[in-house]
Structures are given as structure tokens and as C-alpha cells.
Amino acid sequence: MSATEVAGLSTTFNSGRDGPPDLRLLHYNDVYHVETNSADPVGGTPRFQTLVNYYRNHSKFAGLPELLTFFSGDAFNPSLESTVTKGRHMVPFLNRAGTNVACVGNHDLDFGIAQFRHLRSQCKFPWLLANVLDPTLGEGVSLAGCEKTCMLVSSNGIKIGVIGLGEREWLATINSLPPNLIYKSASETAKELVPALREQGAEIVIAITHQREPNDNKLANNLPEGLVDIILGGHDHYYLHNIINGVHVLRSGTDFRQFSYIEAWRRKGGPGWEFTITRRDVVRSIPEDPSTVHLVEKLTSSLQAKLQKPIGYTATPLDGRFSTVRTGESNLGNFVCDLMRFYHGADCGLMAAGTIRGDQVYPPGVLRVKDILNCFPFEDPVVVIKITGLALRGALENGVSQLPALEGRFPQVSNIRFAFSTLKPRGSRVLWAKVGGDELDDQKMYTVATRGYMARGKDGFSTLLVQSEGGSAEEVVSEEDGLLISTILRQYFLSLKVLGKWHRFSRSLHRHWEGVHQQLHCDGWIRSPSAQSVTPNVKSTTTARSPSPTPSFHYVARRRLAGPAKNIRAASPSVDDDSEGNLMDTESDSEAEILSRPRTYITKLATSPDDADHREHLARQVLRRWRQKVGLNDAKVQTVGDAQDDKFPPWTRVIAPKLEDRIIRAD
């Protein structure tokens, strides 16, 4: 037998039934990285697709019902790729997997409702969420206008009712959601909606959820017998199967490294269904699907061009040298810690200096996407924890304990000021500390924005260890619900743009970032763009200027959207996907960058109408016509070499982080 048939295969639950099944299902959840990992199960979409193709097309399954595929949410973030693509790169892979229906996950909403709706429109399957309602869209309308339920019809005519359910906890952690959402109990929602599916002829009802294991178990316990036949869950990143109150509750791993193949039979002599569940680990011995390998290569090559795109502009040098960030205060550390704190509304921010990996000074001028990803490459998200002042003091002590060694544990901070002396013994080096101008109170509880890495006690930060890892810190925003630093930075710089702003930067994100800007830039950390069209100059030596007030934002009125759930006949989506030809969106936030950037970043020769040189040529034509239309003289356009120190680019507001004596060395 081939590796495709047997490698990584194990039986999770055996019903004891044999003979042809009445239904064949595939379930997966929480996928982020399309490339292969380093250790088994290596995952990766090419090997995952090989196994999907096997269950869909192998002669062993000839004459059996066609495969139906269920996805339990979280695909569009977080990953380094999504930082660039805003989740768009995942759509072809979800479609290729033959996904028939999905439940919305928290990270699918990280780039706002508008972007999620756009991504959903590119998918060949519905996204469900029945128990989170947005009253601004109409009475009883689900968040983002998602459907609540759908009806699949198997190739042998069996009707499968599906309901999508989410949990309350992760809703509270997403800053990009509309206000005044209504959360309804998952079990009560199922009791309300499932009978209608049964009346429409559903012989089996499947709940696809994005909830923690305890909430899925609670759902199963609270449901009347026979209401739902199986719960296919997500949100947790491990494989687990239980039977609760007679209901199978399954979660199928993470990141294309595992999935479940399920065969189902009508129960003999009575209502209900029996399931045989097989776990598949996507291991290295499984061959890669060649067409999916090509798709991954296409994605990575597209990313290389995207990484060169200007994303922001700094008026002051950003000091990310190890010799700076691992021994004292850094304006780059101040900037990122403040951003983490204000993004989540925490009392303070704390980041190990090892988070900053650039080891260089970023000069005044353009900041590119690659600068963000190279400087902040780690894929553990920002979290928020609640700890005592004593625990916070312990974290500061740990941060300065290894000096003079350039250890990554040295703390960069926000809304914290402290003094330390390396002449003191380790554990007693912090001389004093303040939070928000007040003396640090050992008994008081503080909310701290930090990295998930530190909340797991790494680098000696044992006082930050969260309860789920055996510590005492309360998790306000967990790793599962947090965003990567690189994602927060990209959203931030997009929110600063005045030209070429991402047109799917949703109203909720606007509202959130307006609040962040009002706090973050109150001390002159933001500069207005130049009134003239000036091409950014990376080698500029811009000096500090007087701050400009934070501009206001204007919102477009909401449109009311409504629509009943649809009946969808199951079909195996075609492997050929026209949208795969363009893995990256044609984003409005890229146009001003193309028009104002220097050409030095182009790394390959023009070979087709789709490459960077050709796009730039077209963009310059558009710019020329626009300038003629609005009456601007081409002579006024300055070249890269003519850029003056007192001019900023016209396409974005400009950051100017500074030192504020947050960290005082008293040796």
C-alpha cells in the first residue's frame, strides 16, 4: 500500500459498522501556514491536498457518496503571509480542499468586517455564524451578514443540515468588530434553528463551531437528545474526540498537520447516526501534490514583491540595535510597546527586547513591509494578562538581571518608568518603578500587554506565567485571540495613510484606530504629510519638527444588509480556480506606494504584463493624467534626489517616536 493510503493514519473511534457508508465527511480547523514545517507531522498544503485528493478521487472510494468537507474557522490570520496579504492568500487553498461549508473563526475577522466579507465572496462555500447578531444590519442578521445555517445535499440524496456557532469569549478580544453586537447562547440558538432544518428534510444535523473544548462540551450537554448528531469544533490547536451526552465532539488538530476522515451510517433500528472517525497526520512520507506545490511557489514569489512595498515613513531614526534595546530605552521599543498597550487598552506594556530582531538603525524615510517582518518575525501574538504589581516588579527584575550581558529579556516598556542599578544583586536591581506616574503598588492588579512568549514564562518571566500554563496570571486576551506584532503594525501604518488607503479598512477598524491615534500621538509622535508631492527618500536625514494635531476620520454610513440562508447542494469544487491566478489583491492601498516609491526595489526584469515594471509604467501614466486633470504642473514633481529634509511624502502621515526617560540606569 502507498504512503498516501496508510501514512499517519490512526483510528479515533470505530463504530463497528462495515459496508458502504451513507456519508463521507472530512473535517479540519485552524489553518495558518501553507508551507511545510520542519518536524512530523510536517503539514503543508501540498501534502494535505494529496490526502484530500485521495479521499475524493481514489478508486477505493468509487461508488461511495462524494466527500463533504467541513472547516471550523481561523484561516485568514495570523501568519507572516497574512500580514502582507490580509488573508487573501488562503482563499485558493480553502477552495482547493473542496470545502463545502465553514464556521467563522475569530482570526478570520482580524482585518475587519469589510475584508472578511471580501474574502468570503471569493470562497466557493458559505461561512456560517448563527449566534452573533449585528443589529445595524437588520433585526436577526448575523455578524457580517453571514448565513446561520445551510443545507447540503450528498451525492446520494441525503440532506445534511449545518449550523455554525461561536463562543462569547473570543468576541470580547477583537477590536475590529462593530459595536453593540448581540451574542446568543449557542445551545439556545441550536434549539431555535435546528428544528427548521429537520422540517426541511435534514436527516443529519452537524454543528460546526469555533469554541474552546469546554464550550463545545457544554453545548453537547445542553442539547436535547437527537437534536445535533455531531459537533465539529475548532479554536483549540490539538486533536481530541469525546462523546458527551451521546453527541460526538471532535476537533481535528491545526495548521494542515492533521484532519479527520469520517464515515457515517444511519443507525440500525432507530434514529441517529453511527460514526467511524479516522485521524490523519500529514507526515513527510506523504507525497506532495504538484499543482499545489506550484501554487505555494507562486504565492512565495508574489510575496517577495509585496515585501518591498513602502508601508510607512519615519521622520526620526528608529534604533533597533541589540546594543541599544538590550541595555536601555529605545525609541523603537517605546513605539511598539505603546502600540501594543493602546491597541488593547491595557494599563501598561512590557516587551522583551529580544522581540526586536533587526539589529540596526532604520534611517529616516520609507519603511517597507519587509522591515516590519524582519524586525518582528516571531509568530507568537500580543496577549493581555492581569497580574499584581509584585508580579510586574518581578518581571522588571528579571529583565535587568543578566546585564551587562546583551540578553533578550531586557524590558522595553509603555506607561512604566523605572530605575535600576547593575551594582545591586540580581533580584534587587530595580530601585523604583511607576505605572502611569504612580508608584508601583505590589498589591494592585494591572493589565499588561505583552508577548505570548513571555506569558508562557519564557526568558525567565515566571511571574508572567498564565494560569493555563500553571501560573497565576489571568488571561484577558489569550494567545489564540491575540494578533501578531507585525499585523498590528501593518494595520497601524495603513490607518495613517491619506493616499491609496486600503479601501476595505472597515469602519470598525477606523473607530478603533482613531482612539489609538488620539492616545498614541498626543505627545507629537505624528507629523502631517507634505502639501507637495515629494517622492520618499530613504537616505533623508530629516530632523524633528513641531507636531501636528491628529487628523479626524470620517465614516461612510452603514448599509443595511439582509438575506435568508440558502440551500446549497454539495458539489466537489473544481481544483481549477480562476482566482488562483492572482493570489494577491489589487489593493487600493498599494497605488500611492507605486506612484511615490523609488524604483530601486524592483529585483527582477520585466517578463510579463503582470510584473512590477509594467505595473509601475501604467501607474505613472495614470498619475500623469490625474495631475493634468487637476491642474498640477509636472515641473512641481520633485525627484528622489531633490527631496528636501523639511518635506514628508504626500501619501502618509509620518511617525516620529522619541526617548522619554522611561528606563533610567543609576549605576
XYZ file of C-alpha atoms in Angstrom:
667
model
C 0.000 0.000 0.000
C 1.174 3.533 -0.715
C 2.124 6.138 1.884
C -0.918 8.145 0.819
C -3.160 5.312 1.994
C -1.536 4.431 5.312
C 0.989 7.054 6.466
C -0.085 8.964 9.569
C -3.329 7.007 9.820
C -4.948 6.020 13.123
C -8.462 5.175 14.254
C -10.011 7.722 16.604
C -13.373 5.979 17.029
C -14.704 2.785 15.480
C -18.451 2.284 15.277
C -18.020 -1.360 14.349
C -20.012 -0.875 11.190
C -18.836 -2.193 7.854
C -20.093 -1.958 4.344
C -20.568 1.211 2.299
C -21.194 4.276 4.479
C -24.159 6.563 3.916
C -21.978 9.681 4.198
C -18.284 10.520 3.940
C -17.019 13.664 5.676
C -13.687 15.434 6.087
C -13.088 17.935 8.890
C -10.236 20.359 9.531
C -9.791 23.568 11.537
C -7.400 26.415 12.435
C -5.013 26.549 9.469
C -2.408 29.277 9.119
C 0.747 28.200 7.241
C 0.716 26.837 3.714
C 4.340 25.691 3.721
C 5.816 22.563 5.281
C 7.019 22.544 8.895
C 10.344 21.134 9.992
C 9.168 18.118 12.038
C 6.471 15.477 11.625
C 3.634 15.944 11.220
C 5.046 18.457 8.758
C 1.710 19.577 7.350
C 1.805 21.970 4.428
C -0.915 22.395 1.845
C 0.723 20.201 -0.878
C 0.670 17.052 1.285
C -2.697 17.983 2.797
C -4.096 18.313 -0.736
C -2.666 14.911 -1.696
C -4.694 13.295 1.083
C -7.820 15.276 0.208
C -7.484 14.146 -3.404
C -7.056 10.568 -2.204
C -10.310 10.574 -0.235
C -12.079 12.405 -3.025
C -10.885 10.528 -6.106
C -9.209 7.205 -5.294
C -10.731 4.121 -6.910
C -11.069 2.615 -3.424
C -13.979 5.022 -2.839
C -15.641 4.533 -6.233
C -19.391 4.156 -5.902
C -19.452 5.704 -2.422
C -21.039 9.091 -1.594
C -18.923 12.067 -2.598
C -16.732 13.597 0.105
C -18.175 16.573 2.024
C -15.626 18.878 3.670
C -16.174 20.983 6.804
C -13.900 23.745 8.111
C -14.246 25.106 11.667
C -12.649 28.509 11.221
C -9.417 30.513 11.516
C -7.586 30.725 8.208
C -7.052 34.371 7.296
C -4.669 35.237 10.173
C -2.192 35.043 11.895
C 0.824 34.295 9.737
C 3.612 36.289 8.179
C 1.898 35.774 4.831
C -1.372 37.245 6.073
C 0.470 40.301 7.364
C 1.114 41.063 3.713
C -1.976 39.620 2.004
C -4.593 40.384 4.677
C -5.702 36.761 4.386
C -6.235 36.698 0.631
C -3.598 34.030 0.017
C -5.612 31.399 1.922
C -8.682 31.525 -0.319
C -7.306 29.315 -3.137
C -6.183 26.665 -0.654
C -9.555 26.568 1.105
C -11.273 26.249 -2.259
C -8.870 23.552 -3.451
C -9.565 21.486 -0.373
C -13.151 21.197 -1.622
C -14.527 22.948 1.450
C -18.333 22.797 1.418
C -19.076 24.928 4.479
C -17.138 26.845 7.168
C -17.753 28.412 10.560
C -16.372 31.896 11.182
C -13.340 31.955 13.495
C -12.046 34.893 15.485
C -8.903 35.333 13.376
C -10.959 35.415 10.205
C -12.117 38.849 11.408
C -8.687 40.280 12.299
C -8.600 42.588 9.282
C -12.084 43.902 9.817
C -15.572 43.034 8.650
C -15.146 44.596 5.203
C -12.081 42.478 4.425
C -13.759 39.334 5.746
C -16.768 39.963 3.524
C -14.435 40.409 0.569
C -12.557 37.187 1.322
C -15.830 35.343 1.887
C -17.039 36.471 -1.541
C -14.018 34.737 -3.113
C -14.776 31.424 -1.382
C -16.829 28.751 -3.129
C -18.673 27.857 0.052
C -20.763 29.607 2.724
C -19.467 30.870 6.054
C -21.872 30.337 8.951
C -22.319 32.092 12.303
C -25.768 31.814 13.826
C -25.465 33.182 17.341
C -23.728 36.560 16.896
C -26.040 39.251 15.546
C -25.330 42.765 14.286
C -28.450 44.929 14.798
C -27.115 47.616 12.464
C -27.574 45.189 9.567
C -31.178 44.463 10.453
C -33.138 42.511 13.004
C -31.821 38.996 13.413
C -28.984 39.437 10.884
C -25.746 37.689 11.761
C -22.371 39.387 12.023
C -21.044 40.388 8.592
C -24.298 39.169 7.074
C -23.216 35.546 7.454
C -25.703 32.779 6.994
C -26.833 30.974 10.125
C -27.496 27.558 8.667
C -27.294 25.809 5.331
C -28.477 22.581 3.797
C -26.016 20.336 1.988
C -27.239 17.503 -0.206
C -24.980 14.499 -0.591
C -24.483 12.870 -3.964
C -26.756 10.043 -2.812
C -29.552 12.485 -1.924
C -29.160 12.675 1.860
C -29.850 16.160 3.238
C -27.361 17.425 5.827
C -28.360 20.399 7.957
C -25.448 22.526 9.188
C -25.403 25.268 11.841
C -22.425 27.489 12.676
C -21.812 28.567 16.281
C -19.170 30.687 18.070
C -18.343 31.466 21.675
C -18.705 34.704 23.593
C -15.119 34.768 24.895
C -13.296 35.476 21.649
C -15.741 38.172 20.614
C -14.567 40.320 23.517
C -10.969 40.214 22.304
C -11.450 41.554 18.743
C -11.094 45.306 18.352
C -12.265 45.373 14.733
C -15.858 44.298 15.409
C -18.885 46.583 15.079
C -20.351 47.929 18.322
C -23.491 46.646 20.047
C -23.270 43.067 18.818
C -25.772 40.639 20.290
C -24.444 37.304 21.482
C -26.915 34.465 21.892
C -26.351 31.222 23.737
C -25.018 28.562 21.375
C -27.313 25.884 22.777
C -30.396 28.118 22.745
C -29.633 29.135 19.175
C -29.342 25.492 18.158
C -32.670 24.699 19.846
C -34.239 27.579 17.915
C -32.840 26.890 14.448
C -32.244 23.147 14.143
C -35.952 22.162 14.126
C -36.369 24.189 10.936
C -33.567 22.185 9.334
C -35.304 18.976 10.344
C -38.567 20.258 8.869
C -36.732 20.952 5.598
C -35.762 17.282 5.467
C -32.374 17.174 7.152
C -31.670 13.564 8.099
C -28.498 14.529 9.977
C -27.559 17.804 11.671
C -23.944 18.875 12.111
C -22.836 21.790 14.284
C -19.589 23.364 13.097
C -18.221 25.551 15.850
C -15.330 27.801 16.749
C -15.271 27.335 20.518
C -12.945 26.031 23.176
C -13.352 22.382 24.155
C -15.235 23.169 27.413
C -17.769 25.250 25.484
C -18.293 22.516 22.892
C -18.783 20.023 25.731
C -21.232 22.408 27.381
C -23.106 22.725 24.094
C -23.394 18.946 23.808
C -24.602 18.640 27.407
C -27.270 21.311 26.961
C -28.789 19.946 23.763
C -31.853 17.673 23.791
C -31.132 14.130 22.679
C -31.023 13.770 18.927
C -31.095 17.497 18.126
C -27.499 17.535 16.796
C -25.686 14.399 15.668
C -22.062 15.539 15.751
C -20.129 18.679 16.722
C -17.116 19.540 14.567
C -15.167 22.097 16.573
C -12.245 24.478 16.191
C -10.346 27.186 18.107
C -8.207 24.709 20.081
C -4.998 23.641 18.364
C -4.999 19.959 19.258
C -6.724 16.792 18.173
C -9.415 15.427 20.505
C -12.556 13.332 20.385
C -15.177 12.860 23.098
C -18.722 11.603 23.337
C -20.761 13.974 25.514
C -24.441 13.308 26.192
C -24.453 10.900 23.263
C -23.004 13.512 20.882
C -19.625 13.090 19.193
C -17.463 16.173 19.824
C -14.427 16.388 17.560
C -11.599 18.858 16.969
C -9.129 17.943 14.258
C -5.743 19.490 15.035
C -4.278 22.552 13.382
C -2.279 24.064 10.567
C -2.816 21.376 7.872
C -0.930 18.929 10.126
C -3.986 16.824 10.968
C -7.549 16.290 9.840
C -10.373 13.806 10.351
C -11.945 11.470 7.813
C -15.391 10.370 8.939
C -17.681 7.633 7.637
C -21.287 7.749 8.835
C -24.103 5.215 8.776
C -27.772 5.550 9.669
C -28.319 3.762 12.965
C -29.992 0.386 12.574
C -33.379 0.040 14.167
C -33.801 3.659 15.204
C -32.992 7.323 14.649
C -29.489 8.699 14.810
C -26.121 8.059 13.233
C -23.025 5.967 13.875
C -19.546 7.253 13.045
C -16.139 5.784 12.371
C -13.558 8.532 12.736
C -10.050 8.266 11.318
C -7.260 10.665 12.209
C -4.769 11.550 9.500
C -1.439 13.143 10.414
C 0.143 14.892 7.436
C 3.626 13.375 7.640
C 6.697 13.767 5.454
C 6.352 10.391 3.704
C 3.146 11.554 2.001
C 3.950 12.876 -1.493
C 3.203 16.482 -2.383
C 0.501 17.416 -4.852
C 2.429 19.025 -7.772
C -0.193 21.627 -8.670
C -0.409 22.786 -5.048
C 3.386 22.976 -4.852
C 3.215 25.288 -7.850
C 0.552 27.374 -6.120
C 2.695 27.731 -2.983
C 5.693 28.738 -5.084
C 3.527 31.289 -6.850
C 2.475 32.696 -3.507
C 6.001 32.978 -2.140
C 7.272 34.663 -5.322
C 4.381 37.139 -5.168
C 5.189 37.816 -1.540
C 8.732 38.821 -2.402
C 7.473 41.739 -4.472
C 4.938 42.678 -1.811
C 7.600 42.696 0.883
C 9.372 45.542 -0.907
C 6.346 47.830 -0.796
C 6.552 51.010 1.267
C 4.154 50.811 4.196
C 5.102 53.857 6.270
C 7.557 56.668 6.831
C 9.603 57.729 9.838
C 10.916 61.242 10.495
C 13.440 60.041 13.075
C 15.895 57.135 13.104
C 14.423 54.039 14.753
C 17.056 52.394 16.916
C 16.734 48.622 16.897
C 20.374 47.769 17.580
C 20.899 44.964 20.078
C 23.393 47.148 21.914
C 20.599 49.680 22.480
C 17.423 47.676 23.015
C 19.079 45.090 25.281
C 20.681 47.618 27.614
C 18.347 50.620 27.782
C 15.445 52.585 26.391
C 14.886 52.628 22.636
C 12.522 54.838 20.678
C 11.575 51.802 18.580
C 10.833 49.852 21.750
C 8.768 52.766 23.086
C 6.801 52.949 19.858
C 5.924 49.252 19.660
C 5.150 48.894 23.370
C 2.860 51.927 23.221
C 1.150 50.473 20.180
C 0.592 47.156 21.958
C -0.793 48.925 25.024
C -3.128 51.333 23.247
C -4.332 48.673 20.809
C -5.685 46.656 23.727
C -6.350 49.473 26.192
C -4.067 47.906 28.810
C -2.625 49.687 31.834
C 0.929 49.166 30.608
C 3.041 47.351 28.048
C 6.072 45.124 28.514
C 8.144 43.539 25.764
C 11.365 41.591 25.948
C 13.965 43.356 23.813
C 14.709 40.073 22.056
C 11.447 40.649 20.219
C 13.272 43.275 18.137
C 15.443 41.332 15.692
C 16.557 43.983 13.189
C 19.834 44.846 14.978
C 20.119 48.094 13.024
C 19.095 51.716 12.928
C 16.243 52.276 10.489
C 17.078 55.690 8.988
C 14.560 58.470 8.430
C 12.490 57.729 5.369
C 10.482 54.883 3.948
C 9.666 51.792 5.985
C 8.852 48.741 3.897
C 6.788 45.668 4.715
C 9.969 43.606 4.833
C 11.374 45.926 7.519
C 8.408 45.112 9.760
C 8.628 41.364 9.175
C 12.403 41.206 9.528
C 12.348 43.250 12.719
C 9.362 41.408 14.253
C 9.434 37.888 12.770
C 8.019 35.933 15.702
C 4.619 34.318 15.350
C 3.508 34.393 18.948
C 0.836 37.076 19.307
C 0.374 40.011 21.627
C -1.596 38.989 24.720
C -3.079 40.853 27.665
C -2.697 39.498 31.178
C -3.796 40.713 34.603
C -1.126 40.476 37.303
C -0.240 42.003 40.640
C 2.202 44.846 40.994
C 4.516 42.407 42.745
C 4.493 40.154 39.677
C 5.160 43.148 37.433
C 8.082 44.166 39.628
C 9.398 40.612 39.344
C 9.208 40.839 35.553
C 11.242 44.061 35.584
C 13.792 42.450 37.908
C 14.100 39.503 35.557
C 14.545 41.874 32.625
C 17.606 43.577 34.100
C 19.016 40.528 35.887
C 21.520 39.448 33.227
C 23.200 42.792 32.491
C 25.850 43.535 31.312
C 25.173 40.576 29.014
C 23.076 41.545 25.979
C 20.197 39.258 26.894
C 16.909 39.380 25.004
C 14.981 39.540 28.281
C 15.804 43.226 28.847
C 12.440 45.056 29.097
C 11.075 47.693 26.745
C 8.041 49.315 28.368
C 4.976 51.521 27.960
C 3.397 53.633 30.711
C 6.092 52.308 33.041
C 9.094 54.212 34.377
C 11.727 52.505 36.459
C 15.321 52.900 37.603
C 17.795 50.095 38.110
C 21.410 49.579 39.074
C 23.627 46.703 37.980
C 25.684 47.312 41.109
C 22.885 45.740 43.117
C 22.500 41.962 43.437
C 20.274 40.169 40.964
C 16.676 40.202 42.096
C 17.119 43.572 43.812
C 18.292 45.774 40.979
C 15.070 47.743 40.416
C 15.361 50.842 42.616
C 11.882 52.181 41.983
C 9.080 51.739 39.469
C 5.979 53.705 38.480
C 2.921 52.893 36.389
C 1.122 55.878 34.913
C 3.062 58.234 37.175
C 2.084 56.455 40.396
C 4.350 54.265 42.482
C 4.033 50.611 41.574
C 1.677 49.026 44.133
C 2.620 45.421 44.846
C -0.973 44.557 45.807
C -2.741 46.307 42.946
C -3.860 44.431 39.817
C -2.583 45.716 36.466
C -3.440 44.722 32.912
C -0.280 44.258 30.855
C 0.052 43.944 27.079
C 2.947 41.610 26.354
C 4.051 38.761 24.112
C 2.606 35.267 24.363
C 6.184 34.028 24.643
C 6.620 35.930 27.899
C 3.199 34.894 29.206
C 4.425 31.312 28.902
C 7.232 32.155 31.331
C 9.987 32.097 28.723
C 13.249 34.007 29.192
C 12.782 33.789 32.935
C 9.476 35.704 33.061
C 7.949 33.257 35.528
C 5.875 35.979 37.218
C 4.002 36.496 33.938
C 3.106 32.822 33.553
C -0.595 32.462 32.755
C -2.981 30.188 34.606
C -3.399 27.801 31.662
C 0.358 27.110 31.884
C 0.334 26.639 35.651
C 0.987 30.232 36.691
C -1.151 32.860 38.380
C -1.579 35.496 35.635
C -5.144 35.871 34.424
C -5.539 35.784 30.648
C -7.570 38.728 29.362
C -6.543 38.234 25.728
C -5.053 34.779 25.164
C -2.554 33.696 22.535
C -5.354 32.186 20.490
C -7.175 35.522 20.415
C -4.172 37.821 20.001
C -2.618 39.417 16.910
C 0.981 39.289 15.755
C 3.011 42.437 16.386
C 3.645 42.599 12.636
C -0.102 42.541 11.955
C -0.793 45.324 14.445
C 1.994 47.398 12.895
C 0.634 46.881 9.387
C -2.867 47.921 10.461
C -1.383 50.942 12.195
C 0.527 52.166 9.153
C -2.485 51.560 6.912
C -4.536 53.737 9.260
C -2.035 56.597 8.809
C -2.380 56.737 5.047
C -4.001 59.697 3.326
C -3.469 58.470 -0.257
C -4.108 54.964 -1.506
C -5.759 53.944 1.752
C -6.866 50.327 1.819
C -10.496 50.609 0.722
C -11.542 47.638 2.848
C -10.217 49.227 6.022
C -13.568 48.845 7.747
C -15.497 51.360 9.818
C -14.851 49.361 12.969
C -11.099 49.453 12.358
C -11.346 53.194 11.691
C -13.095 53.749 15.010
C -10.582 51.625 16.853
C -7.524 53.263 15.313
C -8.912 56.747 15.808
C -8.915 56.040 19.530
C -5.392 54.623 19.355
C -4.110 57.690 17.482
C -5.689 60.103 19.946
C -3.665 58.494 22.747
C -0.515 57.415 20.950
C 0.167 60.703 19.189
C -0.758 63.173 21.885
C 2.950 63.912 22.500
C 3.888 64.781 18.933
C 4.764 61.323 17.650
C 2.996 62.006 14.356
C 3.706 64.510 11.573
C 1.432 65.606 8.772
C 2.338 64.740 5.170
C 3.784 67.394 2.918
C 1.368 69.524 0.930
C 3.543 68.901 -2.139
C 4.155 65.642 -3.956
C 7.526 64.528 -2.716
C 8.995 61.144 -3.505
C 10.179 59.384 -0.323
C 13.908 59.399 0.153
C 15.278 56.563 2.232
C 18.579 58.381 2.726
C 16.991 61.534 4.063
C 18.312 62.989 7.311
C 15.052 64.505 8.435
C 15.164 66.435 11.681
C 12.402 66.793 14.233
C 9.663 69.312 13.563
C 6.783 70.692 15.517
C 3.958 68.183 15.904
C 0.719 68.416 14.023
C -2.639 67.574 15.538
C -4.071 64.153 14.889
C -6.458 64.396 11.944
C -10.040 63.328 12.310
C -11.632 60.437 10.476
C -14.854 60.445 8.517
C -17.110 57.460 8.165
C -19.418 56.237 5.450
C -22.953 55.484 6.577
C -23.713 51.814 7.103
C -25.667 49.897 4.518
C -28.343 47.557 5.736
C -27.739 44.060 4.536
C -30.029 41.113 4.973
C -30.806 37.836 3.343
C -32.149 34.419 4.282
C -29.952 31.351 4.493
C -29.729 29.438 1.241
C -29.999 25.764 0.419
C -26.737 24.707 -1.163
C -26.313 21.456 -2.990
C -22.982 19.861 -2.203
C -20.556 19.528 -5.042
C -16.838 18.970 -5.134
C -15.422 22.349 -6.140
C -13.192 22.270 -9.148
C -9.491 22.176 -8.484
C -9.072 24.805 -11.167
C -9.692 28.191 -9.641
C -9.618 31.304 -11.782
C -8.846 33.386 -8.717
C -5.609 31.476 -8.194
C -4.002 33.476 -10.974
C -3.878 36.473 -8.661
C -3.043 35.396 -5.130
C -2.703 38.994 -4.001
C -5.478 41.502 -4.052
C -5.246 44.530 -6.265
C -5.402 46.736 -3.208
C -6.131 50.424 -3.235
C -3.539 50.879 -0.513
C -0.810 49.944 -2.996
C -1.427 52.574 -5.642
C 0.081 55.595 -3.870
C 3.057 53.461 -2.922
C 3.696 52.560 -6.550
C 3.404 56.189 -7.598
C 5.715 57.574 -4.938
C 8.301 54.872 -4.367
C 11.841 54.851 -5.761
C 12.410 52.193 -8.428
C 15.398 50.666 -6.686
C 13.350 47.970 -5.024
C 12.498 46.146 -8.261
C 14.539 42.970 -8.127
C 13.818 41.255 -11.437
C 13.462 42.147 -15.088
C 10.050 42.702 -16.619
C 8.919 39.483 -18.240
C 5.145 39.820 -18.445
C 2.352 42.401 -18.201
C 1.876 41.311 -14.580
C 5.327 42.202 -13.271
C 6.335 45.242 -11.236
C 7.912 47.297 -14.053
C 4.842 47.052 -16.231
C 2.539 47.949 -13.335
C 4.739 50.904 -12.475
C 4.656 52.153 -16.066
C 0.868 52.007 -16.066
C 0.704 53.684 -12.666
C 2.883 56.566 -13.828
C 0.605 57.052 -16.834
C -2.377 57.222 -14.514
C -0.560 59.708 -12.281
C 0.363 61.923 -15.244
C -3.239 62.042 -16.451
C -4.506 62.736 -12.947
C -2.068 65.632 -12.488
C -3.141 67.118 -15.818
C -6.799 66.771 -14.866
C -6.387 68.554 -11.527
C -4.110 71.232 -12.968
C -0.801 70.303 -11.367
C 2.354 71.178 -13.275
C 4.735 68.282 -13.848
C 7.621 70.642 -13.075
C 6.468 70.703 -9.480
C 7.119 66.987 -9.059
C 10.405 66.534 -7.252
C 12.693 63.609 -7.928
C 14.164 61.319 -5.314
C 17.369 63.287 -5.236
C 15.528 66.588 -4.862
C 13.637 65.583 -1.729
C 14.285 68.128 1.000
C 14.735 67.489 4.676
C 11.698 69.502 5.655
C 9.320 67.644 3.331
C 7.369 64.491 4.007
C 5.744 62.150 1.461
C 2.182 63.061 0.487
C 0.767 59.558 0.834
C 1.007 59.056 4.604
C 1.346 60.721 7.956
C 4.803 60.273 9.436
C 5.879 58.727 12.734
C 8.464 60.356 14.996
C 8.982 58.188 18.114
C 11.305 59.545 20.783
C 13.016 58.712 24.057
C 11.149 59.688 27.226
C 13.378 58.599 30.126
C 11.243 55.545 30.777
C 14.243 53.433 31.757
C 16.885 55.020 33.981
C 20.227 53.369 34.677
C 21.519 54.542 38.036
C 24.982 52.910 38.148
